[in-house]
Structure formats: C-alpha cells, structure tokens
CSV table of C-alpha atoms in Angstrom, one decimal:
chain,number,residue,atom,x,y,z
D,121,UNK,CA,0.0,0.0,0.0
D,122,UNK,CA,1.6,3.2,-1.1
D,123,UNK,CA,0.8,5.6,1.8
D,124,UNK,CA,3.3,8.0,0.2
D,125,UNK,CA,0.8,8.7,-2.6
D,126,UNK,CA,-1.9,9.4,-0.1
D,127,UNK,CA,0.5,11.7,1.7
D,128,UNK,CA,1.1,13.7,-1.5
D,129,UNK,CA,-2.6,14.0,-2.2
D,130,UNK,CA,-3.5,15.1,1.3
D,131,UNK,CA,-0.5,17.4,1.6
D,132,UNK,CA,-2.2,19.6,-1.0
D,133,UNK,CA,-5.4,19.8,0.9
D,134,UNK,CA,-3.4,20.8,4.0
D,135,UNK,CA,-2.9,24.4,2.7
D,136,UNK,CA,-6.6,25.1,2.7
D,137,UNK,CA,-7.4,23.5,6.1
D,138,UNK,CA,-7.9,25.2,9.4
D,139,UNK,CA,-5.1,24.8,12.1
D,140,UNK,CA,-7.0,22.0,13.8
D,141,UNK,CA,-7.3,20.3,10.4
D,142,UNK,CA,-3.5,20.5,10.0
D,143,UNK,CA,-3.0,19.0,13.4
D,144,UNK,CA,-5.4,16.2,12.6
D,145,UNK,CA,-3.5,15.4,9.4
D,146,UNK,CA,-0.2,15.3,11.3
D,147,UNK,CA,-1.7,13.0,13.9
D,148,UNK,CA,-3.1,10.8,11.2
D,149,UNK,CA,0.2,10.4,9.4
D,150,UNK,CA,2.6,10.1,12.2
D,151,UNK,CA,0.6,8.3,14.9
D,152,UNK,CA,-1.6,6.1,12.7
D,153,UNK,CA,-0.2,5.4,9.3
D,154,UNK,CA,3.4,5.4,10.4
D,155,UNK,CA,2.7,3.2,13.4
D,156,UNK,CA,0.6,0.9,11.1
D,157,UNK,CA,3.4,0.5,8.6
D,158,UNK,CA,6.4,0.5,10.9
D,159,UNK,CA,5.1,-1.6,13.7
D,160,UNK,CA,1.7,-3.1,13.5
D,161,UNK,CA,2.2,-4.9,10.2
D,162,UNK,CA,5.1,-6.8,11.7
D,163,UNK,CA,3.2,-7.8,14.7
D,164,UNK,CA,0.3,-9.2,12.6
D,165,UNK,CA,2.6,-10.6,9.9
D,166,UNK,CA,2.6,-14.2,11.2
D,167,UNK,CA,-1.0,-14.2,12.5
D,168,UNK,CA,-2.1,-17.1,10.4
D,169,UNK,CA,1.1,-19.1,10.2
D,170,UNK,CA,1.5,-19.0,14.0
D,171,UNK,CA,-2.1,-19.6,14.8
D,172,UNK,CA,-1.8,-23.1,16.3
D,173,UNK,CA,-4.6,-25.5,17.3
D,174,UNK,CA,-4.2,-28.5,19.6
D,175,UNK,CA,-5.2,-31.0,17.0
D,176,UNK,CA,-3.8,-32.8,14.0
D,177,UNK,CA,-7.1,-32.7,12.1
D,178,UNK,CA,-6.5,-31.2,8.7
D,179,UNK,CA,-8.5,-28.1,8.0
D,180,UNK,CA,-9.3,-27.4,11.6
D,181,UNK,CA,-6.7,-24.7,11.9
D,182,UNK,CA,-7.9,-22.9,8.8
D,183,UNK,CA,-11.5,-23.0,9.8
D,184,UNK,CA,-10.9,-21.8,13.3
D,185,UNK,CA,-8.7,-19.0,12.1
D,186,UNK,CA,-11.4,-17.9,9.7
D,187,UNK,CA,-14.0,-18.2,12.4
D,188,UNK,CA,-12.2,-16.0,14.9
D,189,UNK,CA,-10.6,-13.5,12.5
D,190,UNK,CA,-13.2,-12.7,9.7
D,191,UNK,CA,-11.1,-9.7,8.7
D,192,UNK,CA,-7.6,-9.0,10.1
D,193,UNK,CA,-7.0,-5.9,12.3
D,194,UNK,CA,-4.4,-4.6,9.8
D,195,UNK,CA,-6.8,-4.6,6.9
D,196,UNK,CA,-9.5,-3.0,9.0
D,197,UNK,CA,-7.1,-0.2,10.0
D,198,UNK,CA,-5.9,0.3,6.4
D,199,UNK,CA,-9.6,0.6,5.3
D,200,UNK,CA,-10.4,2.9,8.1
D,201,UNK,CA,-7.4,5.2,7.3
D,202,UNK,CA,-8.3,5.3,3.6
D,203,UNK,CA,-12.0,6.1,4.3
D,204,UNK,CA,-11.2,8.7,6.9
D,205,UNK,CA,-8.7,10.5,4.6
D,206,UNK,CA,-10.9,10.5,1.6
D,207,UNK,CA,-13.4,13.2,2.5
D,208,UNK,CA,-10.5,15.7,2.3
D,209,UNK,CA,-10.6,15.0,-1.4
D,210,UNK,CA,-14.0,16.6,-1.6
D,211,UNK,CA,-12.3,19.8,-0.4
D,212,UNK,CA,-9.5,19.4,-2.8
D,213,UNK,CA,-11.9,19.0,-5.7
D,214,UNK,CA,-13.9,22.1,-4.7
D,215,UNK,CA,-10.7,24.1,-4.4
D,216,UNK,CA,-9.5,22.9,-7.8
D,217,UNK,CA,-12.9,23.9,-9.3
D,218,UNK,CA,-12.7,27.4,-7.8
D,219,UNK,CA,-9.2,27.8,-9.1
D,220,UNK,CA,-10.4,26.7,-12.6
D,221,UNK,CA,-13.1,29.3,-12.5
D,222,UNK,CA,-10.7,32.0,-11.5
D,223,UNK,CA,-8.3,31.0,-14.3
D,224,UNK,CA,-11.2,31.2,-16.7
D,225,UNK,CA,-12.1,34.7,-15.5
D,226,UNK,CA,-8.5,35.8,-15.8
D,227,UNK,CA,-8.2,34.5,-19.3
D,228,UNK,CA,-11.4,36.2,-20.4
D,229,UNK,CA,-9.8,39.4,-19.2
D,230,UNK,CA,-12.5,40.1,-16.5
D,231,UNK,CA,-12.0,43.4,-14.8
D,232,UNK,CA,-13.1,42.0,-11.4
D,233,UNK,CA,-10.2,39.5,-11.4
D,234,UNK,CA,-7.7,40.7,-8.9
D,235,UNK,CA,-4.7,38.5,-9.8
D,236,UNK,CA,-1.8,39.5,-11.9
D,237,UNK,CA,-1.0,36.1,-13.4
D,238,UNK,CA,-1.9,32.4,-13.5
D,239,UNK,CA,0.8,31.5,-11.0
D,240,UNK,CA,-0.8,33.7,-8.3
D,241,UNK,CA,-4.1,31.9,-8.9
D,242,UNK,CA,-2.4,28.6,-8.5
D,243,UNK,CA,-0.7,29.6,-5.2
D,244,UNK,CA,-3.6,31.4,-3.6
D,245,UNK,CA,-5.0,30.1,-0.4
D,246,UNK,CA,-8.8,30.1,-0.4
D,247,UNK,CA,-10.7,31.3,2.7
D,248,UNK,CA,-13.1,28.7,4.1
D,249,UNK,CA,-16.4,30.6,3.4
D,250,UNK,CA,-19.4,30.3,1.2
D,251,UNK,CA,-19.9,27.0,-0.6
D,252,UNK,CA,-16.3,25.9,0.4
D,253,UNK,CA,-17.4,26.1,4.0
D,254,UNK,CA,-20.3,23.7,3.4
D,255,UNK,CA,-17.9,21.3,1.5
D,256,UNK,CA,-15.4,21.5,4.3
D,257,UNK,CA,-17.9,20.9,7.0
D,258,UNK,CA,-19.4,18.0,5.2
D,259,UNK,CA,-16.0,16.4,4.8
D,260,UNK,CA,-15.4,16.7,8.6
D,261,UNK,CA,-18.8,15.2,9.3
D,262,UNK,CA,-18.1,12.3,7.0
D,263,UNK,CA,-14.7,11.7,8.6
D,264,UNK,CA,-16.5,11.6,12.0
D,265,UNK,CA,-19.0,9.1,10.8
D,266,UNK,CA,-16.4,6.8,9.2
D,267,UNK,CA,-14.2,6.9,12.4
D,268,UNK,CA,-17.2,6.0,14.6
D,269,UNK,CA,-18.4,3.3,12.2
D,270,UNK,CA,-15.0,1.6,12.1
D,271,UNK,CA,-14.6,1.8,15.9
D,272,UNK,CA,-17.9,0.1,16.3
D,273,UNK,CA,-17.1,-2.5,13.7
D,274,UNK,CA,-13.9,-3.3,15.6
D,275,UNK,CA,-15.7,-3.6,18.9
D,276,UNK,CA,-18.5,-5.7,17.4
D,277,UNK,CA,-16.2,-8.1,15.5
D,278,UNK,CA,-13.6,-8.6,18.2
D,279,UNK,CA,-15.8,-8.4,21.4
D,280,UNK,CA,-14.0,-5.6,23.1
D,281,UNK,CA,-10.4,-4.6,22.2
D,282,UNK,CA,-8.6,-7.4,23.9
D,283,UNK,CA,-6.8,-10.2,22.1
D,284,UNK,CA,-7.2,-13.5,24.1
D,285,UNK,CA,-4.3,-15.9,24.3
D,286,UNK,CA,-6.5,-19.0,24.0
D,287,UNK,CA,-9.7,-19.5,21.9
D,288,UNK,CA,-11.9,-22.6,22.1
D,289,UNK,CA,-13.1,-23.7,18.7
D,290,UNK,CA,-15.7,-26.3,17.7
D,291,UNK,CA,-16.3,-25.6,14.0
D,292,UNK,CA,-16.4,-28.5,11.7
D,293,UNK,CA,-14.0,-30.4,11.0
D,294,UNK,CA,-12.5,-29.9,14.4
D,295,UNK,CA,-13.3,-32.8,16.7
D,296,UNK,CA,-15.4,-31.6,19.7
D,297,UNK,CA,-13.8,-28.5,21.2
D,298,UNK,CA,-10.2,-27.7,20.4
D,299,UNK,CA,-7.8,-25.2,22.0
D,300,UNK,CA,-6.4,-22.7,19.6
D,301,UNK,CA,-3.6,-20.3,20.5
D,302,UNK,CA,-3.2,-16.8,19.0
D,303,UNK,CA,0.3,-15.6,18.3
D,304,UNK,CA,1.6,-12.5,20.2
D,305,UNK,CA,-1.7,-11.6,21.9
D,306,UNK,CA,-0.3,-9.1,24.4
D,307,UNK,CA,1.5,-7.1,21.7
D,308,UNK,CA,-1.6,-7.1,19.6
D,309,UNK,CA,-3.7,-5.9,22.5
D,310,UNK,CA,-1.2,-3.1,23.1
D,311,UNK,CA,-1.3,-1.9,19.5
D,312,UNK,CA,-5.1,-2.3,19.3
D,313,UNK,CA,-5.5,0.0,22.4
D,314,UNK,CA,-2.9,2.4,21.0
D,315,UNK,CA,-4.7,2.7,17.6
D,316,UNK,CA,-8.1,3.0,19.4
D,317,UNK,CA,-6.7,5.8,21.6
D,318,UNK,CA,-5.4,7.7,18.6
D,319,UNK,CA,-8.6,7.2,16.7
D,320,UNK,CA,-10.5,8.8,19.7
D,321,UNK,CA,-8.0,11.7,19.6
D,322,UNK,CA,-8.8,12.2,15.9
D,323,UNK,CA,-12.5,12.1,16.7
D,324,UNK,CA,-12.0,14.8,19.3
D,325,UNK,CA,-10.0,16.9,16.9
D,326,UNK,CA,-12.7,16.6,14.3
D,327,UNK,CA,-15.4,17.6,16.8
D,328,UNK,CA,-13.3,20.5,17.8
D,329,UNK,CA,-12.8,21.6,14.2
D,330,UNK,CA,-16.6,21.3,13.6
D,331,UNK,CA,-17.3,23.5,16.6
D,332,UNK,CA,-14.7,26.0,15.5
D,333,UNK,CA,-16.1,26.2,12.0
D,334,UNK,CA,-19.7,26.7,13.3
D,335,UNK,CA,-18.5,29.3,15.8
D,336,UNK,CA,-16.7,31.2,13.0
D,337,UNK,CA,-19.8,31.0,10.8
D,338,UNK,CA,-22.1,32.4,13.4
D,339,UNK,CA,-19.6,35.1,14.4
D,340,UNK,CA,-19.3,36.2,10.7
D,341,UNK,CA,-23.0,36.3,10.4
D,342,UNK,CA,-23.6,38.4,13.5
D,343,UNK,CA,-20.8,40.7,12.3
D,344,UNK,CA,-22.5,41.1,8.9
D,345,UNK,CA,-25.8,41.9,10.6
D,346,UNK,CA,-24.1,44.3,13.0
D,347,UNK,CA,-22.3,46.1,10.1
D,348,UNK,CA,-25.4,46.5,8.0
D,349,UNK,CA,-27.1,48.2,11.0
D,350,UNK,CA,-24.3,50.8,11.4
D,351,UNK,CA,-23.6,53.3,8.8
D,352,UNK,CA,-21.0,51.8,6.4
D,353,UNK,CA,-17.9,54.0,6.6
D,354,UNK,CA,-14.3,53.6,5.7
D,355,UNK,CA,-13.1,54.7,9.1
D,356,UNK,CA,-14.3,51.5,10.7
D,357,UNK,CA,-12.3,49.5,8.2
D,358,UNK,CA,-9.1,51.6,8.7
D,359,UNK,CA,-9.5,51.1,12.5
D,360,UNK,CA,-9.8,47.3,12.3
D,361,UNK,CA,-6.8,47.2,9.9
D,362,UNK,CA,-4.7,49.3,12.3
D,363,UNK,CA,-5.8,47.1,15.3
D,364,UNK,CA,-4.8,44.0,13.4
D,365,UNK,CA,-1.4,45.5,12.5
D,366,UNK,CA,-0.7,46.5,16.1
D,367,UNK,CA,-1.5,43.0,17.2
D,368,UNK,CA,0.7,41.4,14.6
D,369,UNK,CA,3.6,43.8,15.5
D,370,UNK,CA,3.4,43.0,19.2
D,371,UNK,CA,3.2,39.3,18.5
D,372,UNK,CA,6.1,39.1,16.1
D,373,UNK,CA,8.5,41.8,17.2
D,374,UNK,CA,10.2,39.4,19.7
D,375,UNK,CA,11.1,37.0,17.0
D,376,UNK,CA,11.6,39.0,13.8
D,377,UNK,CA,15.1,39.4,12.7
D,378,UNK,CA,14.6,41.5,9.5
D,379,UNK,CA,13.5,45.0,9.8
D,380,UNK,CA,10.9,46.6,7.7
D,381,UNK,CA,11.1,50.1,6.5
D,382,UNK,CA,7.7,51.7,6.9
E,279,UNK,CA,5.7,6.2,4.4
E,280,UNK,CA,8.8,5.3,6.4
E,281,UNK,CA,11.4,6.8,8.6
E,282,UNK,CA,12.6,9.0,5.6
E,283,UNK,CA,9.2,10.8,5.8
E,284,UNK,CA,9.8,11.6,9.4
E,285,UNK,CA,13.3,12.8,8.6
E,286,UNK,CA,11.9,15.2,6.0
E,287,UNK,CA,9.5,16.7,8.5
E,288,UNK,CA,12.1,17.0,11.3
E,289,UNK,CA,14.9,18.5,9.2
E,290,UNK,CA,12.6,21.4,8.6
E,291,UNK,CA,12.6,22.0,12.4
E,292,UNK,CA,16.3,21.6,12.5
E,293,UNK,CA,16.8,25.1,11.2
E,294,UNK,CA,15.2,26.7,14.2
E,295,UNK,CA,16.8,24.5,16.8
E,296,UNK,CA,19.8,25.3,19.0
E,297,UNK,CA,23.2,23.7,18.3
E,298,UNK,CA,22.6,21.1,20.9
E,299,UNK,CA,19.2,20.4,19.3
E,300,UNK,CA,20.9,19.7,16.0
E,301,UNK,CA,23.3,17.3,17.6
E,302,UNK,CA,20.4,15.5,19.3
E,303,UNK,CA,18.7,15.2,16.0
E,304,UNK,CA,21.8,13.7,14.3
E,305,UNK,CA,22.2,11.2,17.2
E,306,UNK,CA,18.6,10.2,16.9
E,307,UNK,CA,18.8,9.6,13.2
E,308,UNK,CA,22.2,8.0,12.9
E,309,UNK,CA,22.7,6.1,16.1
E,310,UNK,CA,19.1,5.1,16.8
E,311,UNK,CA,16.8,5.1,13.8
E,312,UNK,CA,19.5,3.9,11.3
E,313,UNK,CA,20.8,1.3,13.7
E,314,UNK,CA,17.2,0.1,14.4
E,315,UNK,CA,16.4,-0.2,10.7
E,316,UNK,CA,19.8,-1.6,9.5
E,317,UNK,CA,20.7,-3.9,12.3
E,318,UNK,CA,18.3,-4.5,15.1
E,319,UNK,CA,15.4,-5.5,12.8
E,320,UNK,CA,17.4,-8.3,11.3
E,321,UNK,CA,18.5,-9.5,14.7
E,322,UNK,CA,14.9,-9.6,16.0
E,323,UNK,CA,13.5,-10.8,12.7
E,324,UNK,CA,13.3,-14.5,13.7
E,325,UNK,CA,12.4,-13.9,17.3
E,326,UNK,CA,9.2,-15.9,17.2
E,327,UNK,CA,10.0,-18.4,14.6
E,328,UNK,CA,13.3,-19.4,16.3
E,329,UNK,CA,11.8,-19.4,19.8
E,330,UNK,CA,11.8,-23.0,20.7
E,331,UNK,CA,10.4,-24.9,23.7
E,332,UNK,CA,11.3,-28.3,24.8
E,333,UNK,CA,7.9,-29.8,24.2
E,334,UNK,CA,5.6,-30.9,21.4
E,335,UNK,CA,2.5,-29.6,23.0
E,336,UNK,CA,0.8,-27.4,20.4
E,337,UNK,CA,0.3,-23.9,21.6
E,338,UNK,CA,3.0,-24.0,24.3
E,339,UNK,CA,5.5,-22.1,22.1
E,340,UNK,CA,3.0,-19.3,21.4
E,341,UNK,CA,1.9,-19.0,24.9
E,342,UNK,CA,5.4,-19.0,26.4
E,343,UNK,CA,6.6,-16.5,23.8
E,344,UNK,CA,3.7,-14.2,24.7
E,345,UNK,CA,4.4,-14.6,28.4
E,346,UNK,CA,8.1,-13.6,28.1
E,347,UNK,CA,7.8,-11.0,25.4
E,348,UNK,CA,4.6,-9.0,25.9
E,349,UNK,CA,5.8,-6.4,23.4
E,350,UNK,CA,8.9,-6.9,21.3
E,351,UNK,CA,12.0,-4.6,21.8
E,352,UNK,CA,11.8,-3.5,18.2
E,353,UNK,CA,8.3,-2.2,18.5
E,354,UNK,CA,9.1,-0.5,21.8
E,355,UNK,CA,12.0,1.3,20.2
E,356,UNK,CA,10.0,2.3,17.2
E,357,UNK,CA,7.3,3.7,19.4
E,358,UNK,CA,9.9,5.4,21.6
E,359,UNK,CA,11.6,7.0,18.6
E,360,UNK,CA,8.3,8.2,17.1
E,361,UNK,CA,7.0,9.7,20.4
E,362,UNK,CA,10.4,11.3,21.2
E,363,UNK,CA,10.7,13.0,17.8
E,364,UNK,CA,7.1,14.2,17.8
E,365,UNK,CA,7.4,17.2,20.2
E,366,UNK,CA,9.6,18.9,17.7
E,367,UNK,CA,6.5,19.2,15.6
E,368,UNK,CA,5.1,21.5,18.2
E,369,UNK,CA,8.0,23.8,17.5
E,370,UNK,CA,7.5,23.4,13.7
E,371,UNK,CA,3.8,24.4,14.0
E,372,UNK,CA,4.6,27.4,16.2
E,373,UNK,CA,7.3,28.6,13.7
E,374,UNK,CA,4.8,28.1,10.8
E,375,UNK,CA,2.3,30.2,12.7
E,376,UNK,CA,4.8,33.0,13.3
E,377,UNK,CA,5.8,33.0,9.7
E,378,UNK,CA,2.2,33.2,8.7
E,379,UNK,CA,1.8,36.2,11.1
E,380,UNK,CA,4.8,37.9,9.6
E,381,UNK,CA,3.5,37.5,6.1
E,382,UNK,CA,0.2,39.0,7.2
E,383,UNK,CA,2.0,41.9,8.6
E,384,UNK,CA,3.9,42.4,5.4
E,385,UNK,CA,0.6,42.4,3.4
E,386,UNK,CA,-0.9,44.9,5.8
E,387,UNK,CA,2.1,47.3,5.7
E,388,UNK,CA,2.2,47.0,1.9
E,389,UNK,CA,5.5,45.2,1.6
E,390,UNK,CA,4.1,42.1,0.1
E,391,UNK,CA,6.6,41.6,-2.7
E,392,UNK,CA,8.2,38.3,-3.6
E,393,UNK,CA,11.6,39.3,-2.1
E,394,UNK,CA,10.2,40.0,1.4
E,395,UNK,CA,8.0,36.9,1.3
E,396,UNK,CA,11.0,34.7,0.5
E,397,UNK,CA,13.0,36.4,3.3
E,398,UNK,CA,10.2,35.5,5.8
E,399,UNK,CA,10.3,31.9,4.7
E,400,UNK,CA,14.1,31.6,4.9
E,401,UNK,CA,15.1,33.6,7.9
E,402,UNK,CA,15.9,31.8,11.2
E,403,UNK,CA,13.5,32.5,14.0
E,404,UNK,CA,15.0,33.6,17.3
E,405,UNK,CA,14.0,31.3,20.2
E,406,UNK,CA,12.5,34.1,22.2
E,407,UNK,CA,9.1,34.9,23.7
E,408,UNK,CA,6.3,32.4,23.2
E,409,UNK,CA,8.5,30.3,20.9
E,410,UNK,CA,11.0,29.9,23.8
E,411,UNK,CA,8.2,28.4,25.9
E,412,UNK,CA,7.1,26.0,23.1
E,413,UNK,CA,10.7,24.9,22.6
E,414,UNK,CA,11.3,24.3,26.3
E,415,UNK,CA,8.0,22.3,26.5
E,416,UNK,CA,9.0,20.2,23.6
E,417,UNK,CA,12.4,19.4,25.2
E,418,UNK,CA,10.7,18.6,28.5
E,419,UNK,CA,8.3,16.2,26.7
E,420,UNK,CA,11.2,14.6,24.9
E,421,UNK,CA,12.9,14.0,28.3
E,422,UNK,CA,9.7,12.6,29.7
E,423,UNK,CA,9.1,10.2,26.9
E,424,UNK,CA,12.7,8.9,27.0
E,425,UNK,CA,12.5,8.4,30.7
E,426,UNK,CA,9.1,6.6,30.5
E,427,UNK,CA,10.3,4.3,27.8
E,428,UNK,CA,13.5,3.4,29.6
E,429,UNK,CA,11.4,2.6,32.7
E,430,UNK,CA,9.0,0.5,30.7
E,431,UNK,CA,12.0,-1.4,29.2
E,432,UNK,CA,13.3,-2.0,32.7
E,433,UNK,CA,10.0,-3.2,34.0
E,434,UNK,CA,9.3,-5.5,31.0
E,435,UNK,CA,12.8,-6.9,30.7
E,436,UNK,CA,14.5,-6.7,34.1
E,437,UNK,CA,18.2,-6.0,33.9
E,438,UNK,CA,18.1,-5.3,30.1
E,439,UNK,CA,19.8,-8.7,29.6
E,440,UNK,CA,18.4,-11.3,27.3
E,441,UNK,CA,18.5,-14.8,28.8
E,442,UNK,CA,19.4,-17.8,26.8
E,443,UNK,CA,17.0,-20.1,28.6
E,444,UNK,CA,13.6,-19.3,30.2
E,445,UNK,CA,11.4,-21.7,32.1
E,446,UNK,CA,7.7,-21.5,31.3
E,447,UNK,CA,4.7,-23.1,33.0
E,448,UNK,CA,1.7,-21.4,31.4
E,449,UNK,CA,-1.2,-23.5,30.2
E,450,UNK,CA,-1.1,-25.6,28.0
E,451,UNK,CA,2.5,-26.4,28.7
E,452,UNK,CA,2.9,-29.6,30.7
E,453,UNK,CA,4.5,-28.8,34.1
E,454,UNK,CA,7.6,-26.6,33.5
E,455,UNK,CA,9.1,-26.4,30.1
E,456,UNK,CA,12.5,-25.1,28.9
E,457,UNK,CA,12.3,-22.5,26.2
E,458,UNK,CA,15.3,-21.1,24.3
E,459,UNK,CA,15.6,-17.7,22.9
E,460,UNK,CA,17.3,-17.0,19.5
E,461,UNK,CA,20.5,-14.9,19.4
E,462,UNK,CA,20.4,-13.8,23.1
E,463,UNK,CA,23.9,-12.3,23.1
E,464,UNK,CA,23.4,-10.2,20.0
E,465,UNK,CA,20.1,-9.0,21.4
E,466,UNK,CA,21.8,-8.0,24.6
E,467,UNK,CA,24.5,-6.1,22.8
E,468,UNK,CA,22.0,-4.1,20.8
E,469,UNK,CA,19.8,-3.5,23.8
E,470,UNK,CA,22.7,-2.1,25.7
E,471,UNK,CA,23.7,0.0,22.6
E,472,UNK,CA,20.2,1.5,22.3
E,473,UNK,CA,20.1,2.1,26.0
E,474,UNK,CA,23.4,4.0,25.9
E,475,UNK,CA,22.3,6.2,23.0
E,476,UNK,CA,19.1,6.8,24.8
E,477,UNK,CA,21.1,7.9,27.8
E,478,UNK,CA,23.2,10.2,25.6
E,479,UNK,CA,20.0,11.7,24.2
E,480,UNK,CA,18.7,12.3,27.7
E,481,UNK,CA,22.0,14.1,28.6
E,482,UNK,CA,21.8,16.2,25.4
E,483,UNK,CA,18.2,17.2,26.2
E,484,UNK,CA,19.1,18.2,29.8
E,485,UNK,CA,22.1,20.2,28.5
E,486,UNK,CA,19.8,21.9,26.0
E,487,UNK,CA,17.3,22.7,28.7
E,488,UNK,CA,20.0,24.2,30.9
E,489,UNK,CA,21.4,26.2,28.0
E,490,UNK,CA,17.9,27.7,27.1
E,491,UNK,CA,17.2,28.6,30.8
E,492,UNK,CA,20.6,30.2,31.3
E,493,UNK,CA,20.3,32.1,28.0
E,494,UNK,CA,16.8,33.4,29.0
E,495,UNK,CA,18.1,34.5,32.4
E,496,UNK,CA,21.2,36.2,30.9
E,497,UNK,CA,18.9,38.0,28.4
E,498,UNK,CA,16.7,39.2,31.2
E,499,UNK,CA,19.5,40.5,33.3
C-alpha cells in the first residue's frame, strides 16, 4: 500500500485547512499510518502461520482462524485510514474547481479579477467561506461518521479490544472442542489499544474543528448583521486594519530578525 | 511512508533549533533510527520463529513467547523514537504560525513583494518569547518520553539482559518447560547500545534545557 501517494494528495489539501485540520492530518500520518506501517504490520505478519490449534485434524486450523478473524485488524485499519482521509478529497476538488473558475475569469480578461498572473491563482489560499465552508464541514462530518463506524465494527467483531491468548473452537471439521492459540496476543492488544486511543483523539479533533467552523460561521453572520445596521464607513475598516497591524507587530517583534522600512 | 518521511518533517525543524538540538537530531537519526532499521530489525527478525520450547505440546510455544515478550524490543524502540521525535512538531507548528503572522504583517504594511516573502520563509526564527516556551515544552516532553520508555523497558525486561533459557509453565505447557531464545547475546548487545544512545540523548536534552534557561536569564539581566 503506497501511503506516500496518499500523503502527497492530502498534503495539497493541508494548505486550505484550518489549524485544527492540519494538526489532525499530522496525527493521522505520524501516529496512525506510520505506526501501522512501521510496527503493526510486523506484529500481525505471522498471524495465520502461527495460529496453532491443539489437533492434527487437517483443515481445523484454517476453519478456526477464519471463524475468529473474519477480517484482520491490519486490513480494517488500512480501510479505516483510507476512508477517513478520503473526504478531504472533496475539499481538494472544490478548491480545484474554484481555481479553474478564477483562471477562466482571468483568461477572459475580466476586470473583477484581482490576480496578476496564472501563478498567483495557483498559489492562492482560499478562505473557508461560502460553498467551500459547506464542503469542508461535510467532509469533517463524513470523517467523524467513518471513524465512529469503524470503531464500532472493531468492537463488534472482536468483542472488546482485547486479544485473548486461547480460543476454544468447535467448528467442523474440528473434533469436539479444540484449544487454539493466537500468536503475540499481548503485543496485539497493546497496539489495538494504541490505535483506538489515537482514533479517539482524531474524533475529538474533528469535533473541535466542527465547533470551530460553526462558531466562526455564526460570528461572521452576526458581524455582517451588525455592520449592516451601522452606517457603512471607511473609518471602521481603517481602524480594524490598524488594530490588526498592532496585534501582529506586538506578536512578532520578539522574533523578527529582519526590519521593515515603513 | 517510512522513517525518511519523518526525517523530511524533522529536518525542517532543525533550522530553528539550537546547536545542541541539532546534535540531538543527528544522534537520533544516525545512532538510533538507522541502527534500528539496518541492524536491530534483522537480529529480532526471527524472534518468534526461532523461539523453541522443549515440548511438542501445540500452543505451548506461542503462549510462552507471549508470556516472556509482551511487546517486542523493536516495536518498543519504534514507538519510543516516534514519540520522542514528535514534540519537535510543536515547534514546527509554532514557527509556521509565526511565519504566517509575519506574512500577514507584510501584506498589511504594503511590503508584500516576492523578495520580502521569501525572506520571511528563509530567515531563522530567534528562540524568544512564546517560541521559547514552546521549545522548552518540547524538550521537556522529549525527556519525559525517553525516561518513561527506559522505565518500561526496565519493567518488562529486568536488567536489560536477554536470557538464553527461560522456564515456562503457562497453560497448555505440561509442568515446567525449557524455552530457548534465539540470538540472546546479539540482542543483549543491541539492547545495551540502544540504552546507551538513549542515555546520551537524555543528557543532550538536559544540556539543551539548561542552556535555554541560562540564556533566557542572561537576556533578562
């Protein structure tokens, strides 16, 4: 599985995400995909070869393995990660569509177009408002749904998140009840709990991002309503611009090395 | 996605680190991650397949292996390295945020030309103000993770030494059974090596913390 390709695709979306979205993406790649690739795949590598049953009956081992592991943890996690990262592509498509529209406007020589050249259009970061806000919010909502569904699927299929050492199997052709032993159960339990914990963190991040977007939306709306009630004047805009500048200067003057001539 | 991806992310942070921070990063990548990938993984590769117990009882091998190795050294080290390198991302995020603020300031003051924007991207941030606090927090977290993992190692594998023979009596093994570990001496050598480099990294982190605090106090006075 080429997770590198997914990283390339999602890195592009990163530019148009909120800060929480960027943190979510980092957590996804470092704590989930990297752990999956670096560690978990090794732990589950010999899961079928080292699944041993206390019987010489041919076929019993295969049947019992299939009975207790309908789908391996590794495959479930890979599917979960793919599904959870895919809604970001909705956002990527919407951004690409907007860019395409802007390029079309630019080429037609539209007076309203504020860009100097095509390169600027390509590099511009779109603000999350209007229809892009709806797309972005839907993508987060879908992410949440997929995470929750997979966590439930895990819990349902494996009866809690613990991997037992011994399983008793009586599927045909096993004679009566047979003891079957799982390989590396403790290590598997540790990794399962780790992945569940990180999945929960991702769910929290998504909920936080959703709240942030909703708050921003309502604030913007109330500001618009407030502005339309006052007399529209340029002095208000100049004041807010000066306030913003003062804030930025006080934030960054401790760390800036270059000086700017005013 | 592999260690090289992590390297790309972290070398970006390298630019804004102190000199000790850069040494720490080199030690991490050369003496720990590279050794882990090149050597340790081949030594532990056959840890389960070559773990042999003196019995033909099916399942006894698996159960005894699980009893003595709840989590393999290799996985513990991989987790340790990932968790220890991650606090540097806090610094990377803070630096990116500050660069974003500087760019906004440039736009507002009307200096938003390509040359100034490039300068913002390339110049080295001074570790002062809120960035100092983020940096110090990241070093503290690194120290904490290193210490926690060294303790976990000690708890799981007392004495850091790999025995040649372990005696196992978990069900379904009949009575007590002798089990033999593969390549115990080589594993002990690598365990001690990784432990020593971990100790060196802890010392580097402490030195960096002291350096930052002393610099901050000197700047204040």
